Amino acid sequence: MNLILTFIQKAIGQGIAILFGASGEILIEKSGNLNLGIPGIMYMGGVSGLMGAFFYENSVENPNGFVGLLIAFAMALVVSALGGLIYAFLTISLRANQNVVGLALTTFGTGFGNFFGGSLSKLAGGVGQISVKTTGEAFRTTIPVLSEIPVIGPLLFSYGFLTYLSIILAFAITWFLTKTRKGLNLRAVGESPATADAAGINVTRYKYSATIIGAAIAGLGGLYYVMDYLGGTWIENGFGDRGWLAIALVIMALWNARSAIWGSILFGALYILYIYVPGLSRAMQEVFKMFPYLVTIIVLVFTSRRNKPENQPPASLGTSYFREER
Amino acid sequence: MNHKEPLVRMKKRSTVSLKQAVLVRLVAVLLSLVVCAVFIVIVTQQNPLQVYAGIVDGAVGTGRRAWVTVRETVVLLLIAVGLAPAFKMRFWNIGAEGQVLMGGLASAALMIYLGDLLPNVVLLVIIFVASMLAGLIWGYIPAFFKARYNTNETLFTLMMNYVAMQIVTFCIVFWENPAGSNTVGIINSASQKGWFPSIAGNSYILNVIIVLIFTVLMYFYMTYSKQGYEIAVVGESQNTARYAGINVKRVIKRTMMISGAICGLAGMVTVCGAGHTISTSTANGRGFTAIIVAWMAKFNPFFMVLISALLVFMQQGAIQIATQFGLNKNASDIITGIILFFLIGCEFFINYELEFRKKQKEA
Amino acid sequence: MDTNYAIELKNVTKRFGEVVANDSVDLSLKKGEILAILGENGSGKTTLMNMISGIYFPDEGHIFVNGQEVTIRSPKDSFDLGIGMIHQHFKLVPIFTAAENIVLGLPAEKGQGMSRVEADVQALVDRYGFDMNPARKIYDMSVSQKQTVEIVKVLYRGAEILILDEPTAVLTPQETERLFQVLKNMRDDGKSIIIITHKLNEVMEISDRVAVLRKGKYIGTVKTSEATIPSLTEMMVGEKVSLNIDRSEPVNSELRLEMKGVSCRNKEGTVTLNKASFAARSGEILGVAGISGSGQKELLESIAGLQHMEEGEIWYYPPGGEPQALHSLSVTEIRNLGVRLSFVPEDRLGMGLVGSMDITNNMMLRSYRNGKGLVTDRKTPEQLARTIIEELEVVTPGVTTPVRRLSGGNVQKVLVGREISSNPTVLMVAYPVRGLDINYSYTIYNLLNKQKENGAAVICVGEDLDVLLELCDRILVLQGGRVAGTVDARSATKEQLGLMMTGTIGKEEAVNEP
C-alpha cells in the first residue's frame, strides 16, 4: 500500500515538469507554431530560476525562502518568455522554418542551462556545486494540515505549489481554448491564418502572444524540476529528454491540455517504473527505461490511424503566414 | 487628412543575385561572431580580441587541434550528407542521433566480439556493412509507418533516438570496462583491432576520405540519378509524384534507408575512426546540428562543408576557451545556437525585401 | 467628396513584382445599388476588391468610403468601415461550426455565449430565408451552404457594403437564382453591393451598373439598362471576337475507352463516383459537365490509375489491337502497357507540374525513367522544353525559370504541351482554360481540336457550359457522382444541362441521347 502510494507520488513528481511543457506547447501549437525549442526553453527556465535564487541568497545575510521563490519564479517566466520571443521573431516575423529554429533553440537553451548550471558558482567566484537550499525548501513546502491526513494527504496534498499550478494551468488552457472568444480566435489562427486574418483577427499578435506565453508556461517545467524535484541545485543534463516527452505528450493528449494531466502522470509512472518492479537486473532496468518512448511511438501510430477531423493537429501547424503571398 | 501607410512593408523578392545572397550571409556570420564575443566577454571578463585569438588557437592552434577540428567537421558533414536526401524529400528525420548511435553500437559490438578473430581489414569491411545496416534499420522503421499510416515522422524519429540510447546503456552493462565504471572504455586499446589505420602517419585521413567520397556520391545521386529526381518530386508535391507514376511510399522507404545507412556509417566513423568507444553521447547532438547544416545549405554539399566547418571551428574554439577559464564546455552549444539564429534569420533578407514608408508626395 | 457614393477608388495601382495587376483604376459604387465588376480572368477584379477588403495594400491611389478618404491596412479596418467581402475561396475554418465562424474575431458582448450567438444567427437566417444550421460544422456542409455562411457572416457584422467575388462559380443555375433574389432583397434594404463576375448574362440580370476592367485597366462604367451583351463583350475583350470555336465533324470515330459501373469512395467514406459508365470515342471531344465536386476528378483519376476503385471496369481499345483492362492498374503499369494516355489535371501546379522546378525538369516528369542505368536523361526533355516554348509561344525568361514564376496561361501551355507531345490516343483535360484569358483559352481550344483531328479521344471536364456546348461533340453530365446522361452538344441547351446537373431530370428524360 505504502509502496503504491510512493509510486503514485513519484510518478506525479516526474510528470509535472512534462505537464508544464505540454500545456505550454499546446497553447503554442494551437497558434500554428510547432515549437521544437521547448526542451531548450525548459532548460532556460530552470537555470534562470536557479540563478535568480542563487544571486538573491548570496547577496543577503538571511535569505527568505518566499522572496527567493518569487524571484526564481519571475526569472523563470521572463527568461523562458525571452526564449519564446527568439522563436517567435524568427518564425513569425522572419518566416524561418519552424523545425530548424526549434532545434537551434533547443541546442542553445540546453547549452545555456548546462553552462550556467555548471559554471555559475565558479563565475560568481565560489567553489563547488550551485545550491539554493532555502528557496528550494520554499518550493517544496506542502499544504499544512491537509498533507497530514493519512493516504489522501500524501496522495493529494503533499506537493509544492507548482504541482497545483500546473494542473490549474492545464484546466485553464482548456477552458480558454474552448470557452472563450479569444481562444476561438487563437484556434482559428492555428487552423487557417488566412481565414482568421480575413475575419479581422491580428494573426501576428495572436501568434506572438501564444508563443511567448506558452514558452513561459513551459519554462516553469524546468523551474519545477530544478527547485522542487532537485530541491534547488543543478545536475548536468539531469533534465534529460523531458522536454521532448512534453512534445510527445501534446500529440498523445490530442491537443487537449486537460487530457495531458493524465498523460503526464502516465509518462511519469513509466519513467520510474523500473525502480518499483522488484528483481530487475541492471540490464533489464535499462529496458524498462525505454517504455515512455515506446509508448509514445505506439500512441503516435494509433493516432495517425484514426482520422476524426477534430482530433487532427491544427491545420496550419508548421507553416508561416504571409498575407500577400500569391 | 488621415492618410497613413504602414511603416514597413515586406515584399517577396522576385530574384536575388548570388552576390547579394552571399553578402547577406556573410554579414549574418559577422554579426553572430560579434554577439558571441559579447557573450564570452561578459562571462570571462577578457578582451574580446584575446578571446578570438583563443578560439582560433583552440580550433587550429596546434596540428593536433586542427586535425580534431577536421575530424569533427567531417563527421558532422557526413551526417548532414546522410540527412540531405531525407530533407529534400521533406521527411523530417530528427532521428539522425539514434541512427548514428545504432551504427556506432554495431561497430563497437563487432570490435568487441570479432576483434580477436579477424584481420583488421576484414573486420573493418564487416563493420562498414554492419554499421550501415544498423542505421538503415533505424531509419526504415519510422519510414515504414510514415508510408503505411502517415505517422508523424518528426516525433517518431525523435523517440527512436531515445530508444537507441537505452539500447546503448543496455549494452554498456555487458561491455563495461573496467567493471563498475558504467563505461565501455577504449575498445581494443592494445590490439587496435577495428581502429581506422593511420595513413601517412595520420589517424584521421581515412575519415576524411570516406566522408568526401560519400559527399561526392551524394551530390551525383541527388543531381543526376533517376532516384534523385524522384526524391525531388516527392519533396515538392506528393500529388505530382503520384501523377507521374512515382511510387511515393517506396521512395520514402528507400530514401530513409539510404539516409539512415549513411548516418549509421557516421557512427562507424565516430567509433572506429575517433573515439574507439561507445556511450550515449557518441552522437553528442550532431544529429540535430546536422539537420540545420543540411537545411541551411539547401542540400548543396559545398555549402554543407562550409557551414559544418564554421560551426565546428567555433565549437572547438569555445571548448578551449571554457577549459582555459575552468568553465563548462557547454558554452560551445550557446555559441552554436547564436550562430544558427543569425544564419537562419538572414534567410529572410535573401527572400524578402523591406519597403519603408515613402515620404508623402502630396501632403 | 460626393457622399452619394459608398465607395470611390481613384488611381489605385497594385503591382506584384513586375506584373501590374491594377493600373490606375477608378471606380465608384453608389449607395443602394448593385454594381457588377466585369472582366476576363486575370483582369484584376479580385486584386482590386482585395484592396478594399484589406487583404492587399495599394501601391498608389486613394480610397474613399462614404465620401471620406480612408486607409485600409487590414481586413479589420475594412470591417470597421462596414465593408464585407465574400471571397471566391471561402475563408472558413472547417472544424468550427457555422456560428463559430460567424463570430470569429468579434469581441464577445457580456454574457453572450455560443448558444446566444447561435440564436442570433438563426434569426438572421430566418429573416432572409437562407437554408443553414448555425450549429453545424463547416466540413459537413455543401458548397452553397458554405457560401451562405459567408454571406450571413458579413451581415451579422453589420456590413453595409457587400463584395461578392464570383459567387455563382460554384452554384447550380437554381442556386444562383436563389442567391440573386437574396441580393435584390438586400439592395432593397439599402445595402450597396459589388458582384464580381465574368458571366455576361448574370450581369444583365442582377446589376444596376457595370464597371469593366481589362488587363488591370479600368475601361468604364455603364448603366446595365443601356448596355447589351455585345457592347459589354466589346468593352471586356477590347475588340469584337467571334465566340465561335471551330468544331469539325468527328471522322472515323471508333470506341477507344469504356468505363463500366465504376464506383469510388473518398477517405471519409463518402461515395464520390457511383456506378459510372460511359464510352469515349476516337476523333471526338467528350465534354464532362457537372457542379464542382460531382465526381469529375474521380472519373478522370480512376482512368489515369490514380484512384482506388471500389468496383467497375475500365477498358482501353487500342487502334487495331486487342482490348486491354486498365482497372486496378497503376500509372506505371498503364504506361508499361504502351497506352498513350495523357492527363492535364485541374491542379496544374499541385499535380501536373512541380512549381519550383524549371520547364526541363517538368518535362522529365513523364520521361525521367529514360536514360541508361541509374542516370536520368536530361537532353531529350531539354529539347522538348525548347520546342514547346517555341511552338506554343510560351512567354518565359528561359528554360531554367521555375514554372511557378510563369503566368497562368503559360503554365497551362507548358503542361498541355508536355501532355500532347506523346501523341496521346486518349487525352484527358480538366478545366483547361480556368484562369486563362481569352487568347490563351483559344490556343488551348485549338490544341484540343487538333488532337481530336489527329484521332485522339479527348475527354474535357469543364465548368463554362457555353464553352462545352461549342467545343465538344457530346457532353456527359455528372450529378452527385452518377452519370445523369449524355447529350449531343450540337443540339443540347444550357437549361437542359443545368437541369441534369442538379438532378431535376435524369438520363431517362434526356431526350436527345445520340
Tab-separated table of N, CA and C in Angstrom, chain C residues 112-166:
chain	number	residue	atom	x	y	z
C	112	GLN	N	-22.604	36.799	-23.696
C	112	GLN	CA	-23.010	36.251	-24.976
C	112	GLN	C	-22.267	34.943	-25.238
C	113	GLY	N	-22.827	33.839	-24.782
C	113	GLY	CA	-22.224	32.537	-25.021
C	113	GLY	C	-22.543	32.053	-26.415
C	114	MET	N	-22.047	30.870	-26.731
C	114	MET	CA	-22.253	30.345	-28.065
C	114	MET	C	-23.727	30.132	-28.389
C	115	SER	N	-24.512	29.756	-27.361
C	115	SER	CA	-25.918	29.473	-27.655
C	115	SER	C	-26.658	30.759	-28.028
C	116	ARG	N	-26.291	31.878	-27.371
C	116	ARG	CA	-26.866	33.166	-27.736
C	116	ARG	C	-26.518	33.508	-29.182
C	117	VAL	N	-25.228	33.312	-29.528
C	117	VAL	CA	-24.776	33.601	-30.886
C	117	VAL	C	-25.587	32.790	-31.884
C	118	GLU	N	-25.739	31.497	-31.569
C	118	GLU	CA	-26.461	30.634	-32.495
C	118	GLU	C	-27.897	31.126	-32.696
C	119	ALA	N	-28.517	31.592	-31.610
C	119	ALA	CA	-29.888	32.105	-31.720
C	119	ALA	C	-29.928	33.356	-32.594
C	120	ASP	N	-28.952	34.261	-32.384
C	120	ASP	CA	-28.892	35.483	-33.188
C	120	ASP	C	-28.721	35.161	-34.664
C	121	VAL	N	-27.816	34.212	-34.939
C	121	VAL	CA	-27.560	33.827	-36.332
C	121	VAL	C	-28.823	33.224	-36.940
C	122	GLN	N	-29.475	32.385	-36.142
C	122	GLN	CA	-30.703	31.747	-36.640
C	122	GLN	C	-31.735	32.804	-37.049
C	123	ALA	N	-31.803	33.858	-36.239
C	123	ALA	CA	-32.765	34.926	-36.546
C	123	ALA	C	-32.459	35.565	-37.894
C	124	LEU	N	-31.177	35.792	-38.127
C	124	LEU	CA	-30.748	36.383	-39.393
C	124	LEU	C	-31.063	35.449	-40.560
C	125	VAL	N	-30.795	34.175	-40.332
C	125	VAL	CA	-31.038	33.156	-41.356
C	125	VAL	C	-32.521	33.128	-41.726
C	126	ASP	N	-33.353	33.193	-40.699
C	126	ASP	CA	-34.796	33.155	-40.943
C	126	ASP	C	-35.275	34.399	-41.692
C	127	ARG	N	-34.688	35.537	-41.330
C	127	ARG	CA	-35.138	36.787	-41.917
C	127	ARG	C	-34.933	36.803	-43.433
C	128	TYR	N	-33.802	36.281	-43.879
C	128	TYR	CA	-33.536	36.291	-45.311
C	128	TYR	C	-33.936	34.988	-45.996
C	129	GLY	N	-34.418	34.036	-45.214
C	129	GLY	CA	-34.850	32.775	-45.804
C	129	GLY	C	-33.717	31.888	-46.302
C	130	PHE	N	-32.566	31.964	-45.642
C	130	PHE	CA	-31.461	31.076	-46.006
C	130	PHE	C	-31.741	29.667	-45.510
C	131	ASP	N	-30.923	28.722	-46.020
C	131	ASP	CA	-31.018	27.345	-45.544
C	131	ASP	C	-29.692	27.009	-44.882
C	132	MET	N	-29.650	27.087	-43.541
C	132	MET	CA	-28.376	26.867	-42.857
C	132	MET	C	-28.608	26.624	-41.373
C	133	ASN	N	-27.856	25.663	-40.819
C	133	ASN	CA	-27.947	25.373	-39.387
C	133	ASN	C	-26.706	25.929	-38.691
C	134	PRO	N	-26.882	26.918	-37.806
C	134	PRO	CA	-25.715	27.582	-37.198
C	134	PRO	C	-24.826	26.647	-36.387
C	135	ALA	N	-25.366	25.540	-35.875
C	135	ALA	CA	-24.577	24.666	-35.017
C	135	ALA	C	-23.850	23.593	-35.808
C	136	ARG	N	-23.995	23.623	-37.118
C	136	ARG	CA	-23.394	22.575	-37.927
C	136	ARG	C	-21.932	22.894	-38.239
C	137	LYS	N	-21.108	21.853	-38.276
C	137	LYS	CA	-19.699	22.039	-38.635
C	137	LYS	C	-19.574	22.298	-40.124
C	138	ILE	N	-18.605	23.130	-40.484
C	138	ILE	CA	-18.436	23.506	-41.892
C	138	ILE	C	-18.101	22.290	-42.753
C	139	TYR	N	-17.279	21.372	-42.210
C	139	TYR	CA	-16.877	20.242	-43.050
C	139	TYR	C	-18.046	19.333	-43.416
C	140	ASP	N	-19.173	19.533	-42.769
C	140	ASP	CA	-20.370	18.757	-43.098
C	140	ASP	C	-21.261	19.456	-44.119
C	141	MET	N	-20.838	20.627	-44.599
C	141	MET	CA	-21.748	21.447	-45.390
C	141	MET	C	-21.463	21.357	-46.887
C	142	SER	N	-22.499	21.657	-47.689
C	142	SER	CA	-22.339	21.731	-49.129
C	142	SER	C	-21.763	23.097	-49.496
C	143	VAL	N	-21.328	23.213	-50.750
C	143	VAL	CA	-20.693	24.457	-51.182
C	143	VAL	C	-21.637	25.645	-51.019
C	144	SER	N	-22.901	25.478	-51.413
C	144	SER	CA	-23.790	26.641	-51.352
C	144	SER	C	-24.109	26.993	-49.898
C	145	GLN	N	-24.110	25.992	-49.029
C	145	GLN	CA	-24.306	26.299	-47.599
C	145	GLN	C	-23.128	27.082	-47.047
C	146	LYS	N	-21.925	26.700	-47.494
C	146	LYS	CA	-20.741	27.433	-47.025
C	146	LYS	C	-20.814	28.880	-47.491
C	147	GLN	N	-21.276	29.071	-48.717
C	147	GLN	CA	-21.413	30.438	-49.210
C	147	GLN	C	-22.425	31.208	-48.365
C	148	THR	N	-23.499	30.521	-48.002
C	148	THR	CA	-24.490	31.151	-47.131
C	148	THR	C	-23.846	31.593	-45.826
C	149	VAL	N	-23.007	30.732	-45.260
C	149	VAL	CA	-22.328	31.102	-44.013
C	149	VAL	C	-21.532	32.377	-44.220
C	150	GLU	N	-20.839	32.465	-45.345
C	150	GLU	CA	-20.030	33.658	-45.630
C	150	GLU	C	-20.902	34.909	-45.701
C	151	ILE	N	-22.041	34.781	-46.372
C	151	ILE	CA	-22.913	35.959	-46.508
C	151	ILE	C	-23.499	36.351	-45.152
C	152	VAL	N	-23.970	35.352	-44.407
C	152	VAL	CA	-24.526	35.640	-43.090
C	152	VAL	C	-23.462	36.269	-42.194
C	153	LYS	N	-22.210	35.806	-42.386
C	153	LYS	CA	-21.115	36.331	-41.578
C	153	LYS	C	-20.994	37.848	-41.748
C	154	VAL	N	-20.997	38.319	-42.989
C	154	VAL	CA	-20.824	39.769	-43.158
C	154	VAL	C	-22.082	40.522	-42.736
C	155	LEU	N	-23.252	39.904	-42.913
C	155	LEU	CA	-24.484	40.568	-42.464
C	155	LEU	C	-24.490	40.703	-40.946
C	156	TYR	N	-24.056	39.628	-40.281
C	156	TYR	CA	-24.016	39.606	-38.826
C	156	TYR	C	-23.130	40.728	-38.302
C	157	ARG	N	-22.086	41.008	-39.053
C	157	ARG	CA	-21.162	42.068	-38.649
C	157	ARG	C	-21.665	43.438	-39.028
C	158	GLY	N	-22.881	43.499	-39.546
C	158	GLY	CA	-23.465	44.792	-39.849
C	158	GLY	C	-22.864	45.464	-41.060
C	159	ALA	N	-22.404	44.659	-42.037
C	159	ALA	CA	-21.832	45.274	-43.225
C	159	ALA	C	-22.917	45.995	-44.009
C	160	GLU	N	-22.588	47.196	-44.501
C	160	GLU	CA	-23.499	47.947	-45.357
C	160	GLU	C	-23.085	47.814	-46.811
C	161	ILE	N	-21.811	47.456	-46.998
C	161	ILE	CA	-21.282	47.303	-48.349
C	161	ILE	C	-20.820	45.846	-48.486
C	162	LEU	N	-21.388	45.123	-49.458
C	162	LEU	CA	-21.028	43.723	-49.639
C	162	LEU	C	-20.307	43.545	-50.968
C	163	ILE	N	-19.217	42.793	-50.922
C	163	ILE	CA	-18.491	42.479	-52.144
C	163	ILE	C	-18.514	40.967	-52.320
C	164	LEU	N	-18.998	40.506	-53.466
C	164	LEU	CA	-19.047	39.064	-53.710
C	164	LEU	C	-18.155	38.742	-54.898
C	165	ASP	N	-17.156	37.892	-54.656
C	165	ASP	CA	-16.201	37.539	-55.700
C	165	ASP	C	-16.649	36.253	-56.395
C	166	GLU	N	-17.107	36.378	-57.612
C	166	GLU	CA	-17.574	35.254	-58.415
C	166	GLU	C	-18.439	34.290	-57.606
